[in-house]
Tab-separated table of N, CA and C in Angstrom:
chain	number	residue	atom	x	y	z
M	1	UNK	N	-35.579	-18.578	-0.966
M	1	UNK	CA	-34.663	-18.437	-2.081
M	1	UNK	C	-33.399	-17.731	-1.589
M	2	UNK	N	-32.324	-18.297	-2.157
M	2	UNK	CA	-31.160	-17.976	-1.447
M	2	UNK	C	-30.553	-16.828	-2.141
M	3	UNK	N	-29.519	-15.755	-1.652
M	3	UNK	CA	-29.532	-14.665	-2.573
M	3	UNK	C	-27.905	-15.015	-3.258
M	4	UNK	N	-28.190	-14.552	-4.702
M	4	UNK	CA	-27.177	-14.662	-5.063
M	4	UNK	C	-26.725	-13.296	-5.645
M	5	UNK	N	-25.408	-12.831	-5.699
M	5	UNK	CA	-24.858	-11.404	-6.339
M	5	UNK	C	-24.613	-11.843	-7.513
M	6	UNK	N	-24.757	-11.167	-8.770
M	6	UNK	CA	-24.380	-10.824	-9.970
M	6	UNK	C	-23.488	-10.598	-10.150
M	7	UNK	N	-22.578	-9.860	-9.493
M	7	UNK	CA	-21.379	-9.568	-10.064
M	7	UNK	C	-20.186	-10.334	-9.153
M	8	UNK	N	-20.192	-11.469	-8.684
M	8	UNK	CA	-19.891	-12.371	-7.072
M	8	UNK	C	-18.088	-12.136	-7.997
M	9	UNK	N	-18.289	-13.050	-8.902
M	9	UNK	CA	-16.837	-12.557	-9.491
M	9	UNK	C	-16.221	-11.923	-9.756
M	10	UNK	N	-16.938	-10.817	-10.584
M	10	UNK	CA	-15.395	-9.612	-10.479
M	10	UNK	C	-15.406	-8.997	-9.064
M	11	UNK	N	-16.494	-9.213	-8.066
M	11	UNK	CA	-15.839	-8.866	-6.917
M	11	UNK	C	-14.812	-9.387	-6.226
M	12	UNK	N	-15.021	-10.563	-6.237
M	12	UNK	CA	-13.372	-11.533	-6.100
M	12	UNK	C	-12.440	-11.501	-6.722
M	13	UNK	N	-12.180	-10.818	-7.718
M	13	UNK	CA	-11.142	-10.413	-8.662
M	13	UNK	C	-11.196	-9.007	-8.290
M	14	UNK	N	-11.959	-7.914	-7.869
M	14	UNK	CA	-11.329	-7.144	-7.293
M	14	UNK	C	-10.803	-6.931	-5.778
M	15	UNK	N	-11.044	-7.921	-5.068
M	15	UNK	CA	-10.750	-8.489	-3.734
M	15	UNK	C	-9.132	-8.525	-3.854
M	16	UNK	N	-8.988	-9.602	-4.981
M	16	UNK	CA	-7.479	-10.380	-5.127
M	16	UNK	C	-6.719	-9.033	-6.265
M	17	UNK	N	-7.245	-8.503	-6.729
M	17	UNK	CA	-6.261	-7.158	-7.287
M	17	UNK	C	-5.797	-6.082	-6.074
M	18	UNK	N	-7.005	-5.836	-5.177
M	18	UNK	CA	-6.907	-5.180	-3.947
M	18	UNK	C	-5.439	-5.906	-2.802
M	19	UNK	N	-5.715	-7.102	-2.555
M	19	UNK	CA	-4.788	-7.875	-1.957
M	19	UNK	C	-3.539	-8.224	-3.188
M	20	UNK	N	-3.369	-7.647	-4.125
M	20	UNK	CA	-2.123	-8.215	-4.737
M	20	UNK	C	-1.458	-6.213	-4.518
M	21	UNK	N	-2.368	-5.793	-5.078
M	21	UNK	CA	-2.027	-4.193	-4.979
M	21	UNK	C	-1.086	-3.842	-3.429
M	22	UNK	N	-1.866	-4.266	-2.206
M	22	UNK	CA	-1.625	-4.418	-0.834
M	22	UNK	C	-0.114	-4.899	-0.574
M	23	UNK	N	0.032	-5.900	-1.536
M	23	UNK	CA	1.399	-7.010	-1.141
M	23	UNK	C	2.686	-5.509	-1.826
M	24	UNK	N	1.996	-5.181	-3.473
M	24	UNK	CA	2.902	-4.496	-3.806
M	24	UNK	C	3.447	-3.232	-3.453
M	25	UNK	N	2.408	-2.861	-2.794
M	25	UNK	CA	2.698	-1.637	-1.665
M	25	UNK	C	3.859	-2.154	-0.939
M	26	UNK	N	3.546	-3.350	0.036
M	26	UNK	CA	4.710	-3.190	1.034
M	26	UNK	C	5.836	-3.725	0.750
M	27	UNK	N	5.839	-4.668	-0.461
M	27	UNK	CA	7.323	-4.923	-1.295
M	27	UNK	C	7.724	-3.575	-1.313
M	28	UNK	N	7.131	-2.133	-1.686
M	28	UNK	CA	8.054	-1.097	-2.447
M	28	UNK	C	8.487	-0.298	-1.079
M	29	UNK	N	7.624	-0.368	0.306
M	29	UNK	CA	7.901	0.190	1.356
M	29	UNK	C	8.815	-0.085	1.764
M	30	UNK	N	9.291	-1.404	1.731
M	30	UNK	CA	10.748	-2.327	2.343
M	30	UNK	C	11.517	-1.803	1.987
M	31	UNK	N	11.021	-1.942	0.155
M	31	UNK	CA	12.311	-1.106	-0.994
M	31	UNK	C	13.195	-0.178	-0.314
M	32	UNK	N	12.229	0.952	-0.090
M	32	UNK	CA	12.309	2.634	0.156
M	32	UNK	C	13.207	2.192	1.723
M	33	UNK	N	12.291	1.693	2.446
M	33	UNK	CA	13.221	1.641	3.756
M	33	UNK	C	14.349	1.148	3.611
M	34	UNK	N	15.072	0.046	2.763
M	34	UNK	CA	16.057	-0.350	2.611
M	34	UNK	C	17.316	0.650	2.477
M	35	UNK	N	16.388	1.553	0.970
M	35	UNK	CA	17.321	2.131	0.275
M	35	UNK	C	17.913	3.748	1.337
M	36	UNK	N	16.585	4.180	1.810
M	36	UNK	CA	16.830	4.682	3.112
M	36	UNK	C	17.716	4.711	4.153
M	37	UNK	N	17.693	3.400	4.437
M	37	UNK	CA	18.431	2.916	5.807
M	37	UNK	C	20.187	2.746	4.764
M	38	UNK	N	20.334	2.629	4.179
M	38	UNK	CA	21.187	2.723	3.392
M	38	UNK	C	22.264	4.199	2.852
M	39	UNK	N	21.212	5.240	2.687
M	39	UNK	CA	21.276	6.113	2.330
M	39	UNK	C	22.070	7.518	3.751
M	40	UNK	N	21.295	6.482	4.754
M	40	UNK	CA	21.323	6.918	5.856
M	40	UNK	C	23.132	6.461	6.485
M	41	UNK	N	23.464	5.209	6.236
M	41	UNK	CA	24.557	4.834	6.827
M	41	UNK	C	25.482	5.563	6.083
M	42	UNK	N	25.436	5.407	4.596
M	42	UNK	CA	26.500	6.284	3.896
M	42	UNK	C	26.649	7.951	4.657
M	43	UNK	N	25.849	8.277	4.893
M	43	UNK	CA	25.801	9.907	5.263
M	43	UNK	C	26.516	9.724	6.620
M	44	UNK	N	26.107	9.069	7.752
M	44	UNK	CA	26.615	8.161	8.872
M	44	UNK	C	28.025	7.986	8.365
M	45	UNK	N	28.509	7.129	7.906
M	45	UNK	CA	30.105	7.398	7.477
M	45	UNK	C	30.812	8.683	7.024
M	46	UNK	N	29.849	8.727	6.098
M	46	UNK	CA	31.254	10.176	5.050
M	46	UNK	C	30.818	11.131	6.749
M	47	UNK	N	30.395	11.362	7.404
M	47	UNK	CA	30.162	12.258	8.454
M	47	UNK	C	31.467	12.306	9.825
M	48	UNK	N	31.567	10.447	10.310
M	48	UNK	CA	32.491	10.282	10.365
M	48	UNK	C	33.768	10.444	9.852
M	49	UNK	N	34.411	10.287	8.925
M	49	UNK	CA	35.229	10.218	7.460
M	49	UNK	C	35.766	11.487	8.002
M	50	UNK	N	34.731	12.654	8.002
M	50	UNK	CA	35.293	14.542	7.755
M	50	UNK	C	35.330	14.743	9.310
M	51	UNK	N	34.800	13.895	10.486
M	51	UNK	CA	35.015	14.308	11.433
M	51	UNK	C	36.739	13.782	11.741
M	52	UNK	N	37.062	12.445	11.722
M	52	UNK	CA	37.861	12.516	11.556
M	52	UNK	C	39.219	13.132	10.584
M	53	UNK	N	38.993	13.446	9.481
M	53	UNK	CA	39.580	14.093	8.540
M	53	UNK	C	39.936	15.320	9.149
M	54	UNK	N	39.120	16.215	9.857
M	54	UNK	CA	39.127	17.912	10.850
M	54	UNK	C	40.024	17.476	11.461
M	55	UNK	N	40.516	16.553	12.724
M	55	UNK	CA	40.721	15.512	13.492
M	55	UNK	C	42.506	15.467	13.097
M	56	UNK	N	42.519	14.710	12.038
M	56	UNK	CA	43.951	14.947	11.445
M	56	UNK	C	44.233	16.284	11.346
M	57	UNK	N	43.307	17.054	10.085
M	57	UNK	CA	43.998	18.106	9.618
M	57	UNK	C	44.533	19.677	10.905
M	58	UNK	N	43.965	18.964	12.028
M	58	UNK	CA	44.161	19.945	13.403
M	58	UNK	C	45.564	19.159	14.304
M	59	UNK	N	45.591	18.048	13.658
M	59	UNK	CA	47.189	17.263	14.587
M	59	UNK	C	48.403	17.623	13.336
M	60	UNK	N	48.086	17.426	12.033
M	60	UNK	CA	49.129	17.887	10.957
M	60	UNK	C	49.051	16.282	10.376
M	61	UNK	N	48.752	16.781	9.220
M	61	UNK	CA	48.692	15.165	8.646
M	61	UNK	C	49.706	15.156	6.971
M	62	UNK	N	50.075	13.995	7.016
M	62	UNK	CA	51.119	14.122	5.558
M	62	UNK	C	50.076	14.524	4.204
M	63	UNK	N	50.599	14.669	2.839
M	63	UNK	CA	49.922	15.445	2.004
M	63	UNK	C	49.317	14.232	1.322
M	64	UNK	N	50.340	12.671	1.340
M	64	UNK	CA	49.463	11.266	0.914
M	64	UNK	C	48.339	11.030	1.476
M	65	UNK	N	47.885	10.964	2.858
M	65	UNK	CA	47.119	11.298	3.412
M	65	UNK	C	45.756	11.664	3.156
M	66	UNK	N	46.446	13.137	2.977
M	66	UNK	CA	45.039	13.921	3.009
M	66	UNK	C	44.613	13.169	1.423
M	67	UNK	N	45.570	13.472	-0.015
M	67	UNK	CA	44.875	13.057	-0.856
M	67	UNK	C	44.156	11.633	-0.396
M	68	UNK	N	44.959	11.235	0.487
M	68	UNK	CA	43.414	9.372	0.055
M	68	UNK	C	42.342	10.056	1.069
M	69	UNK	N	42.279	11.030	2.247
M	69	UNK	CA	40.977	11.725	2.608
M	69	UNK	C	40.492	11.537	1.729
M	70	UNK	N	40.757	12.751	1.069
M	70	UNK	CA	39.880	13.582	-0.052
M	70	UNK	C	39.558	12.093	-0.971
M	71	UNK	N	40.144	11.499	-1.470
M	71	UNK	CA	39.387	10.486	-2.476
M	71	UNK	C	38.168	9.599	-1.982
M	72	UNK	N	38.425	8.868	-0.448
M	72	UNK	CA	37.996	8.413	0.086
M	72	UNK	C	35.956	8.985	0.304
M	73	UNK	N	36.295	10.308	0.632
M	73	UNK	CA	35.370	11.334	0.773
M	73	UNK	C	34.436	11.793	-0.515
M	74	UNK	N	35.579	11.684	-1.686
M	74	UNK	CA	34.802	11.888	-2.681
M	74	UNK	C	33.871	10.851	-3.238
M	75	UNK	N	34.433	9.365	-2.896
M	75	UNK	CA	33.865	7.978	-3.455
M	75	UNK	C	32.247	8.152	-2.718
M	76	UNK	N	32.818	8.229	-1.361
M	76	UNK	CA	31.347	8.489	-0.723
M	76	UNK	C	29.987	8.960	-1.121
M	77	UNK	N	30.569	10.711	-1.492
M	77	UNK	CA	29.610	11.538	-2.214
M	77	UNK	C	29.099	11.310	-3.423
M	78	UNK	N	30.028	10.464	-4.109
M	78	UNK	CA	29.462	10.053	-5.129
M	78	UNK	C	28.215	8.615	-4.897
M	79	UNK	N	28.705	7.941	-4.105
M	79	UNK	CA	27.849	6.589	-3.627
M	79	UNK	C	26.487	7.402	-2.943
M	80	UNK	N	26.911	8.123	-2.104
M	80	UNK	CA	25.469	9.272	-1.618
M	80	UNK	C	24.548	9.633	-2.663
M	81	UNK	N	25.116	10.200	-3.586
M	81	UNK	CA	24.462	11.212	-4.922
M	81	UNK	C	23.492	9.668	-5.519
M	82	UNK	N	24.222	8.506	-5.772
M	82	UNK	CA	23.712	7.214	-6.194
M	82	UNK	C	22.469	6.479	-5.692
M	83	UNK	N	22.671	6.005	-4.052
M	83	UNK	CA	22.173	6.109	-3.247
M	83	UNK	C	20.551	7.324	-3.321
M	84	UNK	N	21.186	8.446	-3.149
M	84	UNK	CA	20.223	9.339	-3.052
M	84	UNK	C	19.213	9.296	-4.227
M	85	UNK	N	19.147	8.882	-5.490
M	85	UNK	CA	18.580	8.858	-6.925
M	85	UNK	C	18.014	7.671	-6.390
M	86	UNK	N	18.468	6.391	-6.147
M	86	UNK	CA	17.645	4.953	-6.003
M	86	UNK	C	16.974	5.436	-4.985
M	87	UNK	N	16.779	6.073	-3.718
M	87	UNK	CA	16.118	6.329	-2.803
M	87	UNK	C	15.014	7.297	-3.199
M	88	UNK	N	15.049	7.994	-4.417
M	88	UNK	CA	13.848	9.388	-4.974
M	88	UNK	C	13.285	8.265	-5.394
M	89	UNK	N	13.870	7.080	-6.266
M	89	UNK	CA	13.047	5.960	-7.205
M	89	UNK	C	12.342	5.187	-6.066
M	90	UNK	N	12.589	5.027	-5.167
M	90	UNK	CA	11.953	4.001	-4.166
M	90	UNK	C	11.141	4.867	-3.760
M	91	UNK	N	11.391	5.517	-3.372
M	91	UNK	CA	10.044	6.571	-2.684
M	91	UNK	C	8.727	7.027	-3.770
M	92	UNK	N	9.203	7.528	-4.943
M	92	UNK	CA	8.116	7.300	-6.105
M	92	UNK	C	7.352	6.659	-6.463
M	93	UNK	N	8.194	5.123	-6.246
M	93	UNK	CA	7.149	3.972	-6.654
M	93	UNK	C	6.045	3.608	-5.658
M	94	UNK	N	7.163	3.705	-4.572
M	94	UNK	CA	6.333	3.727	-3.115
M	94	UNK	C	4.718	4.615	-2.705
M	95	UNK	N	5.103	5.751	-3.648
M	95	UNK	CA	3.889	6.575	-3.843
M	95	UNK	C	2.686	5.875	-4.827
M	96	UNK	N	3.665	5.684	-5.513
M	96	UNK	CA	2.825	5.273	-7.256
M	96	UNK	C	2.020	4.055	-6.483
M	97	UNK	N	2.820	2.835	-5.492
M	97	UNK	CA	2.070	1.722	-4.910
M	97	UNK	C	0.986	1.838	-4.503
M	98	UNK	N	1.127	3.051	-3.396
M	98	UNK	CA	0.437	3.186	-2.164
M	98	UNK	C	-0.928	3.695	-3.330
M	99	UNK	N	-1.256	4.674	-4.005
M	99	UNK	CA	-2.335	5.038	-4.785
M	99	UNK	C	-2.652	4.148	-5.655
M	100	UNK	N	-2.417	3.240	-6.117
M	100	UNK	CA	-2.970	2.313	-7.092
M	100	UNK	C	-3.174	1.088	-6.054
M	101	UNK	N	-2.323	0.916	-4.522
M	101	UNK	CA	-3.528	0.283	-3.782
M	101	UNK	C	-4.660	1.266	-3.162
M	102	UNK	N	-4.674	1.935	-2.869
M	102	UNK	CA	-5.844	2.762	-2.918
M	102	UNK	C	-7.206	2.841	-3.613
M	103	UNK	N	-6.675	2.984	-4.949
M	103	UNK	CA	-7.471	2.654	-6.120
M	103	UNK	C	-8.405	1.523	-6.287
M	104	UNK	N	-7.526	0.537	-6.068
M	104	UNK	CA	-8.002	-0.596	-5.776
M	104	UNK	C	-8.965	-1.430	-4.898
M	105	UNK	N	-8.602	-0.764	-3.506
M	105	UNK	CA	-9.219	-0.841	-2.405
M	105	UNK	C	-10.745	-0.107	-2.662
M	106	UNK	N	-10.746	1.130	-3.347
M	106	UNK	CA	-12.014	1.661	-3.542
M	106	UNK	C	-12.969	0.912	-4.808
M	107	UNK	N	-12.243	0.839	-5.658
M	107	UNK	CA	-13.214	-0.550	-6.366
M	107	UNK	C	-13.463	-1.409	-5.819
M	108	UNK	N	-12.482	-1.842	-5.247
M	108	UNK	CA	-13.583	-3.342	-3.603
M	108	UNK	C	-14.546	-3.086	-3.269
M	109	UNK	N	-14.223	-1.901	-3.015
M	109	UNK	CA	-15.352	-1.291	-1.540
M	109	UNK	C	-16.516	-1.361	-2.682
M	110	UNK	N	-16.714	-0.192	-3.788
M	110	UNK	CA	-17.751	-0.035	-4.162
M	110	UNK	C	-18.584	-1.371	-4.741
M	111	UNK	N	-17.603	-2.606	-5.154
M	111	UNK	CA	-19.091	-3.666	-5.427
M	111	UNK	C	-18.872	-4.509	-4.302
M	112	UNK	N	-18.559	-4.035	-3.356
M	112	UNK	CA	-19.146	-4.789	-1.821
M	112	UNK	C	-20.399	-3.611	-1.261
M	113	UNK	N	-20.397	-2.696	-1.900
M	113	UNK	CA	-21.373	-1.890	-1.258
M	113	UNK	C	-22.540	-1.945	-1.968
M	114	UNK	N	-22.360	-2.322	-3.331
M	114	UNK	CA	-23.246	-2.860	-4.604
M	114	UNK	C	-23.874	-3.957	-4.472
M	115	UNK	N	-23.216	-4.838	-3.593
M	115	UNK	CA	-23.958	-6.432	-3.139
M	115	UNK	C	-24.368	-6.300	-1.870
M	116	UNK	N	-24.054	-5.361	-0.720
M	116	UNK	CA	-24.691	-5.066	0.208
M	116	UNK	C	-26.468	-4.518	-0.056
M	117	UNK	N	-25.997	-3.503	-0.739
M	117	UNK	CA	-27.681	-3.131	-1.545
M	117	UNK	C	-28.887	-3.899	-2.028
M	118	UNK	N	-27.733	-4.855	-3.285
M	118	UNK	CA	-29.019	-5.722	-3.403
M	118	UNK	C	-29.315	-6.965	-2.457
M	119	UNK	N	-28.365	-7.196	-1.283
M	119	UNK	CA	-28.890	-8.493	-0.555
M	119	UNK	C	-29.753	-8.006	0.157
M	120	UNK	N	-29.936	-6.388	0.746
M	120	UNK	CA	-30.826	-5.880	1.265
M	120	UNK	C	-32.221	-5.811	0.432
M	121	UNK	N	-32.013	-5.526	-0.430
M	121	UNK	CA	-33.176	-5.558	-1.689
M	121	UNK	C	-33.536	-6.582	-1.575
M	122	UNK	N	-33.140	-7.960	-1.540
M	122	UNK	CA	-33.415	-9.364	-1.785
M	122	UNK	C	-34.275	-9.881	-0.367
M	123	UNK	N	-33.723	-9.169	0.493
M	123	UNK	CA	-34.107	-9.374	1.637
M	123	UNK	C	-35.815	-8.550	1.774
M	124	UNK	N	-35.917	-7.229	1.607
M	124	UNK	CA	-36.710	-6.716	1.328
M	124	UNK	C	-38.558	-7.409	0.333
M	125	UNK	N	-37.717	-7.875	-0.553
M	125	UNK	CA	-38.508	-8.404	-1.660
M	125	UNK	C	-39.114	-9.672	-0.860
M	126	UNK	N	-38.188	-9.953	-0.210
M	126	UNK	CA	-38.397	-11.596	-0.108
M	126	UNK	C	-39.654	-11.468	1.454
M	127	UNK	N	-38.896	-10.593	2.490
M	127	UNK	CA	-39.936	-10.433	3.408
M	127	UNK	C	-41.624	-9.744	2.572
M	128	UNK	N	-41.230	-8.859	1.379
M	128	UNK	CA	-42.741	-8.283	1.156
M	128	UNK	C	-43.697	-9.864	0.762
M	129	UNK	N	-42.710	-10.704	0.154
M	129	UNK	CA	-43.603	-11.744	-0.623
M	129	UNK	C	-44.077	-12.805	0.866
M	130	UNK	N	-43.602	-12.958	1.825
M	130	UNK	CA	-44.004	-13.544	2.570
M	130	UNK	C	-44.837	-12.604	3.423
M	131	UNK	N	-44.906	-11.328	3.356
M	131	UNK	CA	-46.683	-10.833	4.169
M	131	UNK	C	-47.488	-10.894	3.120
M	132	UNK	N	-47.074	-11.046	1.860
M	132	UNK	CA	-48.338	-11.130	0.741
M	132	UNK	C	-48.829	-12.313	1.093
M	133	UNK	N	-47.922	-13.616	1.070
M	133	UNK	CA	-48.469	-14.854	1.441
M	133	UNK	C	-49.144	-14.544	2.865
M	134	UNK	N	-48.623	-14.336	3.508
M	134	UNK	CA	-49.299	-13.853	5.434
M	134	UNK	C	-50.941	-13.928	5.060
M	135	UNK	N	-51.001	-12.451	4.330
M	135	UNK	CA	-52.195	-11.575	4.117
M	135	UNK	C	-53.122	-12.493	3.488
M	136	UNK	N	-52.370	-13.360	2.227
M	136	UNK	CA	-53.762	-14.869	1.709
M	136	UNK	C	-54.076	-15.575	2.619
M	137	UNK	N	-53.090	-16.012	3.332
M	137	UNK	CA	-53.344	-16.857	3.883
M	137	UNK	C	-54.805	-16.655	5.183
M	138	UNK	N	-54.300	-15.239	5.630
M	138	UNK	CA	-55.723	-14.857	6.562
M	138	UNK	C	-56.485	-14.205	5.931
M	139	UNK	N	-56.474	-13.657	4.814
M	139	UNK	CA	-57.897	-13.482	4.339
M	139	UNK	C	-58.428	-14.720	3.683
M	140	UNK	N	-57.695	-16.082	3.479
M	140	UNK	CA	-58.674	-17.196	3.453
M	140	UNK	C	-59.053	-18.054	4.712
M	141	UNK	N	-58.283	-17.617	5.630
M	141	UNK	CA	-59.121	-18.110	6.588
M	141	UNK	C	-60.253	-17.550	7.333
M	142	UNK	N	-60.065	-15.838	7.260
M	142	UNK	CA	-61.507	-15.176	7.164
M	142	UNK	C	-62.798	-15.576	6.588
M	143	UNK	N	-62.353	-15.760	5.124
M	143	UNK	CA	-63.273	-16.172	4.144
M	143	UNK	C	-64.206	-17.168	4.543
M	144	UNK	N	-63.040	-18.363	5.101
M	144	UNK	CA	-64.390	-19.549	5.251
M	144	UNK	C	-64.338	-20.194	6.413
M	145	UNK	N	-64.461	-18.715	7.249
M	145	UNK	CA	-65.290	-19.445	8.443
M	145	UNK	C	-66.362	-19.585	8.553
């Protein structure tokens, strides 16, 4: 007799929640790295921006100038501050992903460990019923010799 699990389906439905959970993890990791790598170049510029800006303001620079510095510098910080908020949101979700695949992954596990049990059980049962048969079988051939 062949063994069958009881619960064969929602383990495959928690298989494919586990593997959809998995995908949405690394959609939000990309996210985060994106917004990151992003976050990162802006800082990378405005850094440039004030190095050069020191740069002028040590050769003597006109006062039009400096104001488009300074605006230039300010657009930045503001795109940073922007930047920096979508990058807390990417990283959050990124968290929020990573634990609800987690979550997920451990409901897998536990009714794969639930059908591990009973195929062992099945297995168990099934070898006791074939030394029961064993055991008739030679105590009838004891019998009538």
């Amino acid at each position: 007799m062949a063994f069958t699990y009881s619960f064969q389906k929602i383990l495959e439905l928690r298989k494919r929640e586990k593997e959809q959970k998995e995908q949405e993890y690394e959609q939000s990791v990309q996210q985060f790295e994106r917004m990151a790598t992003s976050l990162y170049e802006l800082l990378r510029q405005k850094e440039q921006i004030e190095k050069m800006y020191k740069e002028n303001m040590d050769q003597g620079i006109y006062i039009h100038q400096l104001q488009q510095n300074e605006k230039v510098i300010f657009q930045i910080q503001e795109k940073i501050q922007d930047v920096q908020k979508k990058t807390d949101r990417a990283r959050d979700l990124m968290y929020k992903k990573e634990d609800e695949m987690s979550e997920a992954s451990i409901e897998w596990k536990k009714y794969q460990k639930v059908k591990e049990w009973e195929k062992e059980a099945h297995h168990r049962s099934l070898k006791q019923e074939e030394e029961k048969i064993m055991d008739e079988i030679s105590t009838r051939r004891y019998a009538f010799r």
